[in-house]
mmCIF file of C-alpha atoms in Angstrom:
data_model
loop_
_atom_site.group_PDB
_atom_site.id
_atom_site.type_symbol
_atom_site.label_atom_id
_atom_site.label_comp_id
_atom_site.label_asym_id
_atom_site.label_seq_id
_atom_site.Cartn_x
_atom_site.Cartn_y
_atom_site.Cartn_z
ATOM 1 C CA UNK A 191 -10.299 14.035 7.621
ATOM 2 C CA UNK A 192 -8.374 11.020 6.374
ATOM 3 C CA UNK A 193 -9.576 9.435 3.157
ATOM 4 C CA UNK A 194 -9.631 5.993 4.700
ATOM 5 C CA UNK A 195 -9.951 5.303 8.420
ATOM 6 C CA UNK A 196 -9.561 2.069 10.316
ATOM 7 C CA UNK A 197 -9.662 0.992 13.929
ATOM 8 C CA UNK A 198 -5.996 0.213 14.584
ATOM 9 C CA UNK A 199 -6.815 -2.545 17.083
ATOM 10 C CA UNK A 200 -5.148 -4.700 18.109
ATOM 11 C CA UNK A 201 -7.770 -7.389 18.019
ATOM 12 C CA UNK A 202 -6.532 -10.269 20.141
ATOM 13 C CA UNK A 203 -8.559 -13.409 19.532
ATOM 14 C CA UNK A 204 -8.176 -17.123 20.319
ATOM 15 C CA UNK A 205 -7.760 -19.667 17.588
ATOM 16 C CA UNK A 206 -11.079 -20.647 16.097
ATOM 17 C CA UNK A 207 -12.778 -17.369 16.947
ATOM 18 C CA UNK A 208 -14.476 -15.015 14.521
ATOM 19 C CA UNK A 209 -13.145 -11.495 14.221
ATOM 20 C CA UNK A 210 -14.591 -8.627 12.219
ATOM 21 C CA UNK A 211 -13.616 -5.031 11.650
ATOM 22 C CA UNK A 212 -14.593 -2.101 9.486
ATOM 23 C CA UNK A 213 -13.079 0.662 7.492
ATOM 24 C CA UNK A 214 -14.716 3.949 6.481
ATOM 25 C CA UNK A 215 -13.894 6.056 3.444
ATOM 26 C CA UNK A 216 -14.659 9.688 2.751
ATOM 27 C CA UNK A 217 -14.870 9.897 -1.043
ATOM 28 C CA UNK A 218 -18.297 8.823 -2.209
ATOM 29 C CA UNK A 219 -16.965 8.586 -5.786
ATOM 30 C CA UNK A 220 -14.519 5.814 -4.866
ATOM 31 C CA UNK A 221 -14.705 3.028 -7.363
ATOM 32 C CA UNK A 222 -12.949 -0.077 -6.130
ATOM 33 C CA UNK A 223 -12.218 -1.535 -2.746
ATOM 34 C CA UNK A 224 -9.733 -4.062 -1.462
ATOM 35 C CA UNK A 225 -8.313 -5.658 1.624
ATOM 36 C CA UNK A 226 -4.550 -6.109 1.761
ATOM 37 C CA UNK A 227 -2.637 -8.095 4.323
ATOM 38 C CA UNK A 228 0.737 -7.005 5.661
ATOM 39 C CA UNK A 229 2.957 -9.166 7.799
ATOM 40 C CA UNK A 230 5.539 -7.612 10.080
ATOM 41 C CA UNK A 231 8.366 -5.989 8.088
ATOM 42 C CA UNK A 232 6.941 -7.250 4.816
ATOM 43 C CA UNK A 233 5.210 -5.565 1.905
ATOM 44 C CA UNK A 234 1.398 -5.456 1.632
ATOM 45 C CA UNK A 235 -0.169 -8.232 -0.412
ATOM 46 C CA UNK A 236 -3.638 -8.343 -1.899
ATOM 47 C CA UNK A 237 -5.993 -10.423 0.225
ATOM 48 C CA UNK A 238 -9.238 -9.895 -1.648
ATOM 49 C CA UNK A 239 -11.306 -7.464 -3.645
ATOM 50 C CA UNK A 240 -14.574 -6.203 -2.194
ATOM 51 C CA UNK A 241 -17.638 -6.335 -4.416
ATOM 52 C CA UNK A 242 -20.937 -4.527 -3.976
ATOM 53 C CA UNK A 243 -22.800 -7.758 -3.383
ATOM 54 C CA UNK A 244 -20.325 -8.983 -0.791
ATOM 55 C CA UNK A 245 -17.944 -11.834 -1.415
ATOM 56 C CA UNK A 246 -16.239 -14.717 0.319
ATOM 57 C CA UNK A 247 -12.844 -16.292 -0.089
ATOM 58 C CA UNK A 248 -12.605 -19.319 2.145
ATOM 59 C CA UNK A 249 -12.778 -18.116 5.750
ATOM 60 C CA UNK A 250 -12.765 -14.458 4.737
ATOM 61 C CA UNK A 251 -15.887 -12.438 3.970
ATOM 62 C CA UNK A 252 -15.852 -8.867 2.707
ATOM 63 C CA UNK A 253 -18.798 -6.499 2.561
ATOM 64 C CA UNK A 254 -19.308 -3.061 1.041
ATOM 65 C CA UNK A 255 -21.881 -0.533 2.192
ATOM 66 C CA UNK A 256 -21.855 2.373 -0.239
ATOM 67 C CA UNK A 257 -24.649 4.256 1.492
ATOM 68 C CA UNK A 258 -22.711 4.434 4.751
ATOM 69 C CA UNK A 259 -19.323 4.403 3.037
ATOM 70 C CA UNK A 260 -17.704 1.537 4.829
ATOM 71 C CA UNK A 261 -16.281 -1.850 4.053
ATOM 72 C CA UNK A 262 -15.830 -4.752 6.405
ATOM 73 C CA UNK A 263 -13.763 -7.879 6.739
ATOM 74 C CA UNK A 264 -14.788 -10.936 8.713
ATOM 75 C CA UNK A 265 -12.450 -13.817 9.463
ATOM 76 C CA UNK A 266 -14.022 -17.090 10.567
ATOM 77 C CA UNK A 267 -12.265 -19.921 12.381
ATOM 78 C CA UNK A 268 -9.151 -17.813 12.959
ATOM 79 C CA UNK A 269 -5.760 -19.435 12.518
ATOM 80 C CA UNK A 270 -2.450 -18.427 14.050
ATOM 81 C CA UNK A 271 -1.293 -17.603 10.530
ATOM 82 C CA UNK A 272 -4.010 -14.947 10.240
ATOM 83 C CA UNK A 273 -2.025 -12.731 12.614
ATOM 84 C CA UNK A 274 -1.175 -9.680 10.539
ATOM 85 C CA UNK A 275 -2.155 -6.113 9.834
ATOM 86 C CA UNK A 276 -5.086 -5.744 7.468
ATOM 87 C CA UNK A 277 -5.118 -2.664 5.263
ATOM 88 C CA UNK A 278 -8.288 -1.246 3.812
ATOM 89 C CA UNK A 279 -7.735 0.164 0.327
ATOM 90 C CA UNK A 280 -9.917 2.427 -1.764
ATOM 91 C CA UNK A 281 -9.223 3.473 -5.341
ATOM 92 C CA UNK A 282 -9.850 6.399 -7.596
ATOM 93 C CA UNK A 283 -7.903 8.106 -10.376
ATOM 94 C CA UNK A 284 -5.103 5.547 -10.830
ATOM 95 C CA UNK A 285 -4.056 5.549 -7.211
ATOM 96 C CA UNK A 286 -4.929 3.617 -4.118
ATOM 97 C CA UNK A 287 -5.623 5.216 -0.754
ATOM 98 C CA UNK A 288 -4.697 3.119 2.243
ATOM 99 C CA UNK A 289 -5.982 2.973 5.754
ATOM 100 C CA UNK A 290 -3.384 2.786 8.508
ATOM 101 C CA UNK A 291 -4.311 -0.836 9.147
ATOM 102 C CA UNK A 292 -6.015 -3.027 11.733
ATOM 103 C CA UNK A 293 -3.761 -5.397 13.632
ATOM 104 C CA UNK A 294 -5.093 -8.860 14.385
ATOM 105 C CA UNK A 295 -3.303 -11.242 16.712
ATOM 106 C CA UNK A 296 -4.551 -14.815 16.958
ATOM 107 C CA UNK A 297 -3.377 -16.668 20.052
ATOM 108 C CA UNK A 298 -3.174 -20.401 20.665
ATOM 109 C CA UNK B 74 3.855 -13.603 -11.129
ATOM 110 C CA UNK B 75 4.598 -9.913 -11.320
ATOM 111 C CA UNK B 76 7.863 -9.089 -9.735
ATOM 112 C CA UNK B 77 8.665 -5.651 -8.389
ATOM 113 C CA UNK B 78 12.254 -5.286 -7.286
ATOM 114 C CA UNK B 79 13.622 -2.528 -5.121
ATOM 115 C CA UNK B 80 17.358 -2.057 -5.253
ATOM 116 C CA UNK B 81 18.079 -1.932 -1.523
ATOM 117 C CA UNK B 82 16.427 -3.506 1.487
ATOM 118 C CA UNK B 83 18.137 -1.274 4.037
ATOM 119 C CA UNK B 84 19.862 2.050 3.513
ATOM 120 C CA UNK B 85 21.551 4.507 5.854
ATOM 121 C CA UNK B 86 22.305 7.991 4.572
ATOM 122 C CA UNK B 87 23.511 11.248 6.063
ATOM 123 C CA UNK B 88 21.501 14.449 6.241
ATOM 124 C CA UNK B 89 21.931 16.464 3.069
ATOM 125 C CA UNK B 90 22.917 13.543 0.856
ATOM 126 C CA UNK B 91 21.174 12.932 -2.439
ATOM 127 C CA UNK B 92 19.494 9.539 -2.317
ATOM 128 C CA UNK B 93 18.266 7.371 -5.186
ATOM 129 C CA UNK B 94 15.771 4.567 -4.640
ATOM 130 C CA UNK B 95 15.322 2.328 -7.642
ATOM 131 C CA UNK B 96 12.348 0.181 -8.562
ATOM 132 C CA UNK B 97 12.035 -2.221 -11.484
ATOM 133 C CA UNK B 98 9.013 -4.264 -12.561
ATOM 134 C CA UNK B 99 9.028 -7.060 -15.089
ATOM 135 C CA UNK B 100 5.414 -7.246 -16.299
ATOM 136 C CA UNK B 101 5.154 -4.306 -18.660
ATOM 137 C CA UNK B 102 2.854 -2.407 -16.280
ATOM 138 C CA UNK B 103 1.909 1.121 -17.207
ATOM 139 C CA UNK B 104 1.391 2.442 -13.683
ATOM 140 C CA UNK B 105 4.057 2.720 -11.029
ATOM 141 C CA UNK B 106 3.902 4.260 -7.571
ATOM 142 C CA UNK B 107 6.076 5.298 -4.670
ATOM 143 C CA UNK B 108 4.666 5.192 -1.143
ATOM 144 C CA UNK B 109 6.153 5.719 2.256
ATOM 145 C CA UNK B 110 4.855 3.909 5.303
ATOM 146 C CA UNK B 111 5.120 5.221 8.828
ATOM 147 C CA UNK B 112 3.625 3.829 12.052
ATOM 148 C CA UNK B 113 0.127 5.107 12.666
ATOM 149 C CA UNK B 114 0.007 6.933 9.338
ATOM 150 C CA UNK B 115 -0.229 4.013 6.959
ATOM 151 C CA UNK B 116 0.909 4.233 3.365
ATOM 152 C CA UNK B 117 1.069 7.679 1.844
ATOM 153 C CA UNK B 118 1.500 8.272 -1.856
ATOM 154 C CA UNK B 119 4.545 10.327 -2.815
ATOM 155 C CA UNK B 120 4.478 10.197 -6.626
ATOM 156 C CA UNK B 121 3.061 8.030 -9.340
ATOM 157 C CA UNK B 122 3.535 7.570 -13.039
ATOM 158 C CA UNK B 123 1.106 6.200 -15.608
ATOM 159 C CA UNK B 124 3.494 6.216 -18.545
ATOM 160 C CA UNK B 125 7.100 6.717 -19.505
ATOM 161 C CA UNK B 126 8.285 10.247 -18.765
ATOM 162 C CA UNK B 127 4.945 11.012 -17.099
ATOM 163 C CA UNK B 128 4.706 11.756 -13.393
ATOM 164 C CA UNK B 129 2.066 13.008 -11.027
ATOM 165 C CA UNK B 130 2.374 14.287 -7.485
ATOM 166 C CA UNK B 131 0.779 12.231 -4.798
ATOM 167 C CA UNK B 132 -0.218 13.392 -1.348
ATOM 168 C CA UNK B 133 3.245 14.155 0.047
ATOM 169 C CA UNK B 134 5.647 15.052 -2.806
ATOM 170 C CA UNK B 135 7.635 17.712 -0.956
ATOM 171 C CA UNK B 136 11.323 16.878 -0.728
ATOM 172 C CA UNK B 137 11.072 14.180 -3.406
ATOM 173 C CA UNK B 138 11.319 13.892 -7.155
ATOM 174 C CA UNK B 139 10.958 10.955 -9.535
ATOM 175 C CA UNK B 140 12.217 9.768 -12.862
ATOM 176 C CA UNK B 141 10.681 7.355 -15.331
ATOM 177 C CA UNK B 142 12.868 7.116 -18.410
ATOM 178 C CA UNK B 143 11.930 3.506 -19.153
ATOM 179 C CA UNK B 144 8.636 1.733 -18.650
ATOM 180 C CA UNK B 145 10.031 -0.842 -16.263
ATOM 181 C CA UNK B 146 11.961 1.535 -13.999
ATOM 182 C CA UNK B 147 10.686 4.184 -11.606
ATOM 183 C CA UNK B 148 13.209 6.027 -9.459
ATOM 184 C CA UNK B 149 12.555 8.059 -6.332
ATOM 185 C CA UNK B 150 15.046 10.818 -5.555
ATOM 186 C CA UNK B 151 15.558 12.584 -2.272
ATOM 187 C CA UNK B 152 17.333 15.753 -3.329
ATOM 188 C CA UNK B 153 18.708 16.513 0.128
ATOM 189 C CA UNK B 154 17.873 13.844 2.671
ATOM 190 C CA UNK B 155 16.499 14.941 6.015
ATOM 191 C CA UNK B 156 15.853 13.004 9.201
ATOM 192 C CA UNK B 157 12.074 13.260 8.734
ATOM 193 C CA UNK B 158 12.460 11.205 5.580
ATOM 194 C CA UNK B 159 13.476 8.193 7.628
ATOM 195 C CA UNK B 160 10.810 5.692 6.671
ATOM 196 C CA UNK B 161 9.896 2.517 4.821
ATOM 197 C CA UNK B 162 9.589 3.217 1.099
ATOM 198 C CA UNK B 163 7.437 0.930 -1.006
ATOM 199 C CA UNK B 164 7.256 0.813 -4.771
ATOM 200 C CA UNK B 165 4.261 -0.705 -6.544
ATOM 201 C CA UNK B 166 3.073 -1.299 -10.070
ATOM 202 C CA UNK B 167 -0.226 -2.111 -11.729
ATOM 203 C CA UNK B 168 -1.535 -2.728 -15.202
ATOM 204 C CA UNK B 169 -4.582 -0.546 -14.661
ATOM 205 C CA UNK B 170 -6.329 1.216 -11.847
ATOM 206 C CA UNK B 171 -6.486 -0.782 -8.687
ATOM 207 C CA UNK B 172 -5.974 -4.253 -10.159
ATOM 208 C CA UNK B 173 -2.873 -6.365 -10.081
ATOM 209 C CA UNK B 174 -1.314 -3.871 -7.720
ATOM 210 C CA UNK B 175 1.945 -5.462 -6.607
ATOM 211 C CA UNK B 176 4.457 -4.117 -4.142
ATOM 212 C CA UNK B 177 8.194 -4.447 -3.938
ATOM 213 C CA UNK B 178 9.662 -5.700 -0.675
ATOM 214 C CA UNK B 179 10.435 -2.179 0.491
ATOM 215 C CA UNK B 180 13.475 -0.106 1.362
ATOM 216 C CA UNK B 181 13.940 0.898 4.956
ATOM 217 C CA UNK B 182 15.775 4.214 4.799
ATOM 218 C CA UNK B 183 17.399 5.774 7.829
ATOM 219 C CA UNK B 184 18.717 9.334 7.577
ATOM 220 C CA UNK B 185 21.172 10.261 10.300
#
């Protein structure tokens, strides 16, 4: 079983729509959680950390459910520039474990 | 801003060649990492280092070695390149676990 699993998508949504997707992780001892964004042929970049109480950063909302071992990302009022692959990341023992990514395409 | 620099953006090598991928960071980070990224598989950790001359195997170390002689530089070595090592290689550094984790722009290696 993979440490981190994501629905690969793609999620094709119109501008202005809300899109949400989850990621599950297998190690219950995981300590920190993040969402990274990766544009085509570019390196991953940190989008936001995920805190136990849930957190927002503008149009982006992240949630953590430790009991069910999943994290989620919700994007409100989607923009064309939100088109990217979103990587779920879980940490433990110095290293990060990455999901394979969820691709989101926002269309005009 | 932390800058992580990888020496080559694109590289083409022949099967059996010894290949060096270099990574340099400029923020005095203790931890450095090498990942490879393949479609459908995501990023997989090859090796990491949490201090000079220290190295730890990641999830897929076979066919690779690393060197960290200086804090700012972490080298990935393919002892004898094979076609299944064709991939995007990403270097990253961080000051401590999981925070400030910054990637280089990647090296797309093709082994022919």
